[in-house]
mmCIF file of N, CA and C in Angstrom:
data_model
loop_
_atom_site.group_PDB
_atom_site.id
_atom_site.type_symbol
_atom_site.label_atom_id
_atom_site.label_comp_id
_atom_site.label_asym_id
_atom_site.label_seq_id
_atom_site.Cartn_x
_atom_site.Cartn_y
_atom_site.Cartn_z
ATOM 1 N N MET I 1 -190.586 -24.816 92.432
ATOM 2 C CA MET I 1 -189.653 -25.619 93.186
ATOM 3 C C MET I 1 -189.644 -27.018 92.557
ATOM 4 N N THR I 2 -188.478 -27.433 92.119
ATOM 5 C CA THR I 2 -188.341 -28.719 91.445
ATOM 6 C C THR I 2 -188.472 -29.891 92.405
ATOM 7 N N ASP I 3 -187.726 -29.867 93.476
ATOM 8 C CA ASP I 3 -187.746 -30.963 94.445
ATOM 9 C C ASP I 3 -187.995 -30.377 95.834
ATOM 10 N N PRO I 4 -189.175 -30.629 96.405
ATOM 11 C CA PRO I 4 -189.498 -30.011 97.692
ATOM 12 C C PRO I 4 -188.878 -30.696 98.908
ATOM 13 N N TYR I 5 -187.993 -31.669 98.704
ATOM 14 C CA TYR I 5 -187.396 -32.378 99.833
ATOM 15 C C TYR I 5 -186.000 -31.823 100.131
ATOM 16 N N PHE I 6 -185.891 -31.162 101.266
ATOM 17 C CA PHE I 6 -184.667 -30.464 101.642
ATOM 18 C C PHE I 6 -183.484 -31.402 101.815
ATOM 19 N N PHE I 7 -183.692 -32.603 102.321
ATOM 20 C CA PHE I 7 -182.581 -33.511 102.617
ATOM 21 C C PHE I 7 -181.873 -34.024 101.363
ATOM 22 N N LYS I 8 -182.515 -33.968 100.203
ATOM 23 C CA LYS I 8 -181.892 -34.436 98.962
ATOM 24 C C LYS I 8 -180.849 -33.448 98.446
ATOM 25 N N GLU I 9 -181.242 -32.191 98.310
ATOM 26 C CA GLU I 9 -180.367 -31.187 97.699
ATOM 27 C C GLU I 9 -179.917 -30.095 98.668
ATOM 28 N N GLY I 10 -180.598 -29.955 99.779
ATOM 29 C CA GLY I 10 -180.250 -28.920 100.739
ATOM 30 C C GLY I 10 -180.476 -27.514 100.198
ATOM 31 N N LEU I 11 -179.758 -26.587 100.747
ATOM 32 C CA LEU I 11 -179.864 -25.190 100.334
ATOM 33 C C LEU I 11 -179.458 -25.006 98.876
ATOM 34 N N ASN I 12 -178.499 -25.793 98.412
ATOM 35 C CA ASN I 12 -178.072 -25.696 97.004
ATOM 36 C C ASN I 12 -179.212 -25.984 96.044
ATOM 37 N N GLY I 13 -180.092 -26.907 96.389
ATOM 38 C CA GLY I 13 -181.239 -27.214 95.542
ATOM 39 C C GLY I 13 -182.181 -26.033 95.421
ATOM 40 N N ILE I 14 -182.404 -25.329 96.515
ATOM 41 C CA ILE I 14 -183.261 -24.144 96.493
ATOM 42 C C ILE I 14 -182.625 -23.060 95.628
ATOM 43 N N ILE I 15 -181.335 -22.829 95.800
ATOM 44 C CA ILE I 15 -180.630 -21.816 95.014
ATOM 45 C C ILE I 15 -180.643 -22.184 93.527
ATOM 46 N N LYS I 16 -180.437 -23.452 93.194
ATOM 47 C CA LYS I 16 -180.484 -23.887 91.795
ATOM 48 C C LYS I 16 -181.856 -23.617 91.177
ATOM 49 N N ASP I 17 -182.913 -23.902 91.927
ATOM 50 C CA ASP I 17 -184.260 -23.639 91.433
ATOM 51 C C ASP I 17 -184.478 -22.150 91.188
ATOM 52 N N LEU I 18 -184.019 -21.320 92.100
ATOM 53 C CA LEU I 18 -184.151 -19.871 91.920
ATOM 54 C C LEU I 18 -183.342 -19.386 90.721
ATOM 55 N N ASP I 19 -182.156 -19.948 90.539
ATOM 56 C CA ASP I 19 -181.272 -19.510 89.462
ATOM 57 C C ASP I 19 -181.839 -19.850 88.078
ATOM 58 N N LYS I 20 -182.726 -20.834 88.001
ATOM 59 C CA LYS I 20 -183.356 -21.174 86.722
ATOM 60 C C LYS I 20 -184.210 -20.025 86.199
ATOM 61 N N SER I 21 -184.834 -19.280 87.103
ATOM 62 C CA SER I 21 -185.718 -18.186 86.707
ATOM 63 C C SER I 21 -185.086 -16.811 86.868
ATOM 64 N N LEU I 22 -184.088 -16.719 87.713
ATOM 65 C CA LEU I 22 -183.440 -15.434 88.006
ATOM 66 C C LEU I 22 -181.967 -15.539 87.644
ATOM 67 N N ASP I 23 -181.387 -14.456 87.293
ATOM 68 C CA ASP I 23 -179.952 -14.428 87.039
ATOM 69 C C ASP I 23 -179.262 -14.057 88.350
ATOM 70 N N LEU I 24 -179.043 -15.059 89.188
ATOM 71 C CA LEU I 24 -178.460 -14.808 90.501
ATOM 72 C C LEU I 24 -176.973 -14.497 90.398
ATOM 73 N N PRO I 25 -176.483 -13.615 91.249
ATOM 74 C CA PRO I 25 -175.041 -13.376 91.318
ATOM 75 C C PRO I 25 -174.304 -14.652 91.740
ATOM 76 N N ASP I 26 -173.030 -14.728 91.408
ATOM 77 C CA ASP I 26 -172.223 -15.897 91.777
ATOM 78 C C ASP I 26 -172.102 -16.048 93.290
ATOM 79 N N LYS I 27 -171.981 -14.934 93.994
ATOM 80 C CA LYS I 27 -171.893 -14.950 95.456
ATOM 81 C C LYS I 27 -173.169 -14.331 96.018
ATOM 82 N N LEU I 28 -173.828 -15.068 96.892
ATOM 83 C CA LEU I 28 -175.028 -14.586 97.566
ATOM 84 C C LEU I 28 -174.781 -14.539 99.059
ATOM 85 N N TYR I 29 -175.407 -13.585 99.721
ATOM 86 C CA TYR I 29 -175.279 -13.419 101.160
ATOM 87 C C TYR I 29 -176.665 -13.336 101.781
ATOM 88 N N ILE I 30 -176.802 -13.839 102.984
ATOM 89 C CA ILE I 30 -178.065 -13.780 103.711
ATOM 90 C C ILE I 30 -178.090 -12.482 104.503
ATOM 91 N N VAL I 31 -179.173 -11.708 104.374
ATOM 92 C CA VAL I 31 -179.276 -10.433 105.073
ATOM 93 C C VAL I 31 -179.530 -10.652 106.561
ATOM 94 N N ASP I 32 -180.540 -11.370 106.946
ATOM 95 C CA ASP I 32 -180.815 -11.624 108.365
ATOM 96 C C ASP I 32 -180.761 -13.113 108.659
ATOM 97 N N ASP I 33 -181.768 -13.834 108.234
ATOM 98 C CA ASP I 33 -181.756 -15.272 108.458
ATOM 99 C C ASP I 33 -182.427 -15.979 107.282
ATOM 100 N N PHE I 34 -182.227 -17.258 107.234
ATOM 101 C CA PHE I 34 -182.824 -18.104 106.212
ATOM 102 C C PHE I 34 -183.686 -19.101 106.972
ATOM 103 N N SER I 35 -184.997 -18.935 106.886
ATOM 104 C CA SER I 35 -185.923 -19.753 107.650
ATOM 105 C C SER I 35 -186.577 -20.801 106.749
ATOM 106 N N ILE I 36 -186.460 -22.065 107.149
ATOM 107 C CA ILE I 36 -187.091 -23.162 106.423
ATOM 108 C C ILE I 36 -187.874 -24.001 107.422
ATOM 109 N N GLN I 37 -189.136 -24.242 107.105
ATOM 110 C CA GLN I 37 -189.945 -25.170 107.890
ATOM 111 C C GLN I 37 -190.215 -26.382 107.024
ATOM 112 N N MET I 38 -190.076 -27.562 107.603
ATOM 113 C CA MET I 38 -190.313 -28.788 106.843
ATOM 114 C C MET I 38 -190.991 -29.819 107.732
ATOM 115 N N ASP I 39 -191.557 -30.837 107.098
ATOM 116 C CA ASP I 39 -192.180 -31.905 107.878
ATOM 117 C C ASP I 39 -191.119 -32.923 108.293
ATOM 118 N N GLU I 40 -191.547 -33.990 108.944
ATOM 119 C CA GLU I 40 -190.611 -34.992 109.470
ATOM 120 C C GLU I 40 -189.844 -35.743 108.389
ATOM 121 N N ASN I 41 -190.321 -35.686 107.139
ATOM 122 C CA ASN I 41 -189.630 -36.337 106.016
ATOM 123 C C ASN I 41 -188.701 -35.391 105.252
ATOM 124 N N GLY I 42 -188.654 -34.141 105.679
ATOM 125 C CA GLY I 42 -187.807 -33.164 105.013
ATOM 126 C C GLY I 42 -188.494 -32.434 103.885
ATOM 127 N N LYS I 43 -189.802 -32.614 103.724
ATOM 128 C CA LYS I 43 -190.537 -31.882 102.683
ATOM 129 C C LYS I 43 -190.727 -30.440 103.139
ATOM 130 N N ILE I 44 -190.303 -29.521 102.309
ATOM 131 C CA ILE I 44 -190.340 -28.104 102.653
ATOM 132 C C ILE I 44 -191.777 -27.608 102.684
ATOM 133 N N LYS I 45 -192.115 -26.949 103.774
ATOM 134 C CA LYS I 45 -193.447 -26.359 103.950
ATOM 135 C C LYS I 45 -193.412 -24.842 103.749
ATOM 136 N N LYS I 46 -192.355 -24.187 104.264
ATOM 137 C CA LYS I 46 -192.231 -22.723 104.160
ATOM 138 C C LYS I 46 -190.769 -22.336 104.044
ATOM 139 N N ILE I 47 -190.540 -21.266 103.306
ATOM 140 C CA ILE I 47 -189.212 -20.649 103.220
ATOM 141 C C ILE I 47 -189.403 -19.144 103.320
ATOM 142 N N ASN I 48 -188.568 -18.493 104.094
ATOM 143 C CA ASN I 48 -188.512 -17.036 104.152
ATOM 144 C C ASN I 48 -187.055 -16.635 104.256
ATOM 145 N N SER I 49 -186.636 -15.754 103.359
ATOM 146 C CA SER I 49 -185.252 -15.306 103.391
ATOM 147 C C SER I 49 -185.090 -14.018 102.607
ATOM 148 N N PHE I 50 -183.997 -13.351 102.859
ATOM 149 C CA PHE I 50 -183.632 -12.138 102.135
ATOM 150 C C PHE I 50 -182.161 -12.281 101.762
ATOM 151 N N LEU I 51 -181.882 -12.409 100.486
ATOM 152 C CA LEU I 51 -180.523 -12.598 99.978
ATOM 153 C C LEU I 51 -180.091 -11.386 99.170
ATOM 154 N N TYR I 52 -178.781 -11.193 99.091
ATOM 155 C CA TYR I 52 -178.265 -10.160 98.200
ATOM 156 C C TYR I 52 -176.918 -10.588 97.638
ATOM 157 N N GLY I 53 -176.553 -9.922 96.567
ATOM 158 C CA GLY I 53 -175.264 -10.143 95.923
ATOM 159 C C GLY I 53 -175.024 -9.001 94.938
ATOM 160 N N ARG I 54 -173.920 -9.061 94.240
ATOM 161 C CA ARG I 54 -173.603 -8.033 93.242
ATOM 162 C C ARG I 54 -173.483 -8.690 91.874
ATOM 163 N N ASP I 55 -174.063 -8.020 90.872
ATOM 164 C CA ASP I 55 -173.999 -8.551 89.512
ATOM 165 C C ASP I 55 -172.647 -8.241 88.879
ATOM 166 N N GLU I 56 -172.502 -8.563 87.613
ATOM 167 C CA GLU I 56 -171.222 -8.365 86.920
ATOM 168 C C GLU I 56 -170.824 -6.903 86.809
ATOM 169 N N LYS I 57 -171.790 -5.984 86.978
ATOM 170 C CA LYS I 57 -171.500 -4.537 86.956
ATOM 171 C C LYS I 57 -171.348 -3.975 88.359
ATOM 172 N N GLU I 58 -171.271 -4.882 89.361
ATOM 173 C CA GLU I 58 -171.135 -4.516 90.775
ATOM 174 C C GLU I 58 -172.360 -3.786 91.327
ATOM 175 N N GLN I 59 -173.505 -3.938 90.676
ATOM 176 C CA GLN I 59 -174.761 -3.381 91.178
ATOM 177 C C GLN I 59 -175.323 -4.352 92.213
ATOM 178 N N LYS I 60 -175.793 -3.821 93.346
ATOM 179 C CA LYS I 60 -176.379 -4.675 94.375
ATOM 180 C C LYS I 60 -177.738 -5.185 93.904
ATOM 181 N N LYS I 61 -177.953 -6.480 94.052
ATOM 182 C CA LYS I 61 -179.214 -7.124 93.709
ATOM 183 C C LYS I 61 -179.743 -7.823 94.958
ATOM 184 N N THR I 62 -181.028 -7.622 95.250
ATOM 185 C CA THR I 62 -181.615 -8.261 96.422
ATOM 186 C C THR I 62 -182.766 -9.168 96.008
ATOM 187 N N PHE I 63 -182.995 -10.183 96.845
ATOM 188 C CA PHE I 63 -183.991 -11.197 96.557
ATOM 189 C C PHE I 63 -184.718 -11.548 97.857
ATOM 190 N N LEU I 64 -185.942 -11.064 97.995
ATOM 191 C CA LEU I 64 -186.771 -11.386 99.143
ATOM 192 C C LEU I 64 -187.601 -12.605 98.749
ATOM 193 N N ILE I 65 -187.370 -13.736 99.437
ATOM 194 C CA ILE I 65 -187.932 -15.019 99.030
ATOM 195 C C ILE I 65 -188.991 -15.469 100.028
ATOM 196 N N SER I 66 -190.124 -15.911 99.467
ATOM 197 C CA SER I 66 -191.201 -16.437 100.283
ATOM 198 C C SER I 66 -191.791 -17.660 99.585
ATOM 199 N N TYR I 67 -192.015 -18.709 100.367
ATOM 200 C CA TYR I 67 -192.645 -19.916 99.835
ATOM 201 C C TYR I 67 -193.518 -20.508 100.928
ATOM 202 N N ASP I 68 -194.729 -20.880 100.557
ATOM 203 C CA ASP I 68 -195.656 -21.525 101.477
ATOM 204 C C ASP I 68 -196.414 -22.582 100.684
ATOM 205 N N VAL I 69 -196.175 -23.840 100.986
ATOM 206 C CA VAL I 69 -196.777 -24.934 100.221
ATOM 207 C C VAL I 69 -198.302 -24.868 100.249
ATOM 208 N N SER I 70 -198.889 -24.320 101.308
ATOM 209 C CA SER I 70 -200.347 -24.244 101.388
ATOM 210 C C SER I 70 -200.918 -23.196 100.434
ATOM 211 N N LYS I 71 -200.095 -22.249 100.002
ATOM 212 C CA LYS I 71 -200.549 -21.212 99.061
ATOM 213 C C LYS I 71 -200.213 -21.565 97.617
ATOM 214 N N ASN I 72 -199.028 -22.125 97.410
ATOM 215 C CA ASN I 72 -198.611 -22.477 96.061
ATOM 216 C C ASN I 72 -197.602 -23.617 96.155
ATOM 217 N N LYS I 73 -197.945 -24.764 95.625
ATOM 218 C CA LYS I 73 -197.116 -25.957 95.818
ATOM 219 C C LYS I 73 -195.827 -25.959 95.019
ATOM 220 N N ASN I 74 -195.753 -25.224 93.919
ATOM 221 C CA ASN I 74 -194.598 -25.344 93.034
ATOM 222 C C ASN I 74 -193.784 -24.073 92.849
ATOM 223 N N GLN I 75 -194.249 -22.951 93.353
ATOM 224 C CA GLN I 75 -193.542 -21.705 93.064
ATOM 225 C C GLN I 75 -193.161 -20.941 94.318
ATOM 226 N N MET I 76 -191.945 -20.436 94.282
ATOM 227 C CA MET I 76 -191.496 -19.517 95.315
ATOM 228 C C MET I 76 -191.784 -18.110 94.810
ATOM 229 N N GLU I 77 -192.162 -17.223 95.702
ATOM 230 C CA GLU I 77 -192.335 -15.821 95.337
ATOM 231 C C GLU I 77 -191.028 -15.104 95.643
ATOM 232 N N VAL I 78 -190.603 -14.252 94.725
ATOM 233 C CA VAL I 78 -189.366 -13.501 94.916
ATOM 234 C C VAL I 78 -189.610 -12.048 94.535
ATOM 235 N N TRP I 79 -189.340 -11.149 95.486
ATOM 236 C CA TRP I 79 -189.411 -9.724 95.220
ATOM 237 C C TRP I 79 -187.981 -9.253 95.008
ATOM 238 N N LEU I 80 -187.781 -8.501 93.943
ATOM 239 C CA LEU I 80 -186.440 -8.092 93.530
ATOM 240 C C LEU I 80 -186.116 -6.664 93.923
ATOM 241 N N ASP I 81 -184.865 -6.452 94.283
ATOM 242 C CA ASP I 81 -184.256 -5.140 94.472
ATOM 243 C C ASP I 81 -184.921 -4.252 95.511
ATOM 244 N N TYR I 82 -185.177 -4.829 96.680
ATOM 245 C CA TYR I 82 -185.584 -4.047 97.826
ATOM 246 C C TYR I 82 -184.334 -3.468 98.478
ATOM 247 N N GLU I 83 -184.508 -2.463 99.285
ATOM 248 C CA GLU I 83 -183.385 -1.828 99.951
ATOM 249 C C GLU I 83 -182.893 -2.689 101.113
ATOM 250 N N THR I 84 -181.601 -2.690 101.326
ATOM 251 C CA THR I 84 -181.008 -3.375 102.470
ATOM 252 C C THR I 84 -179.814 -2.565 102.960
ATOM 253 N N ASN I 85 -179.516 -2.659 104.220
ATOM 254 C CA ASN I 85 -178.384 -1.960 104.804
ATOM 255 C C ASN I 85 -177.182 -2.872 104.906
ATOM 256 N N SER I 86 -176.837 -3.501 103.823
ATOM 257 C CA SER I 86 -175.697 -4.413 103.822
ATOM 258 C C SER I 86 -174.650 -3.900 102.841
ATOM 259 N N ASP I 87 -173.408 -4.219 103.139
ATOM 260 C CA ASP I 87 -172.331 -3.798 102.239
ATOM 261 C C ASP I 87 -171.822 -4.986 101.572
#
């Protein structure tokens, strides 16, 4: 995670950081919810989300995202291509 302060870049900052390491689809969708916990200054403490999109070959790609500053200060964990019941 390049900048852990949510108020500076918002959700776009998180997506940009993920896109640096992953080839994210142009359109992403949230499967259930996008959970972010932060302190009073907007510093991100935890992120949990499940995103999906389709690549250039129209193959569904999923991204299960987890981040916990107490476990790893600079890296989000992402599990790729889990099953989802989304169209």
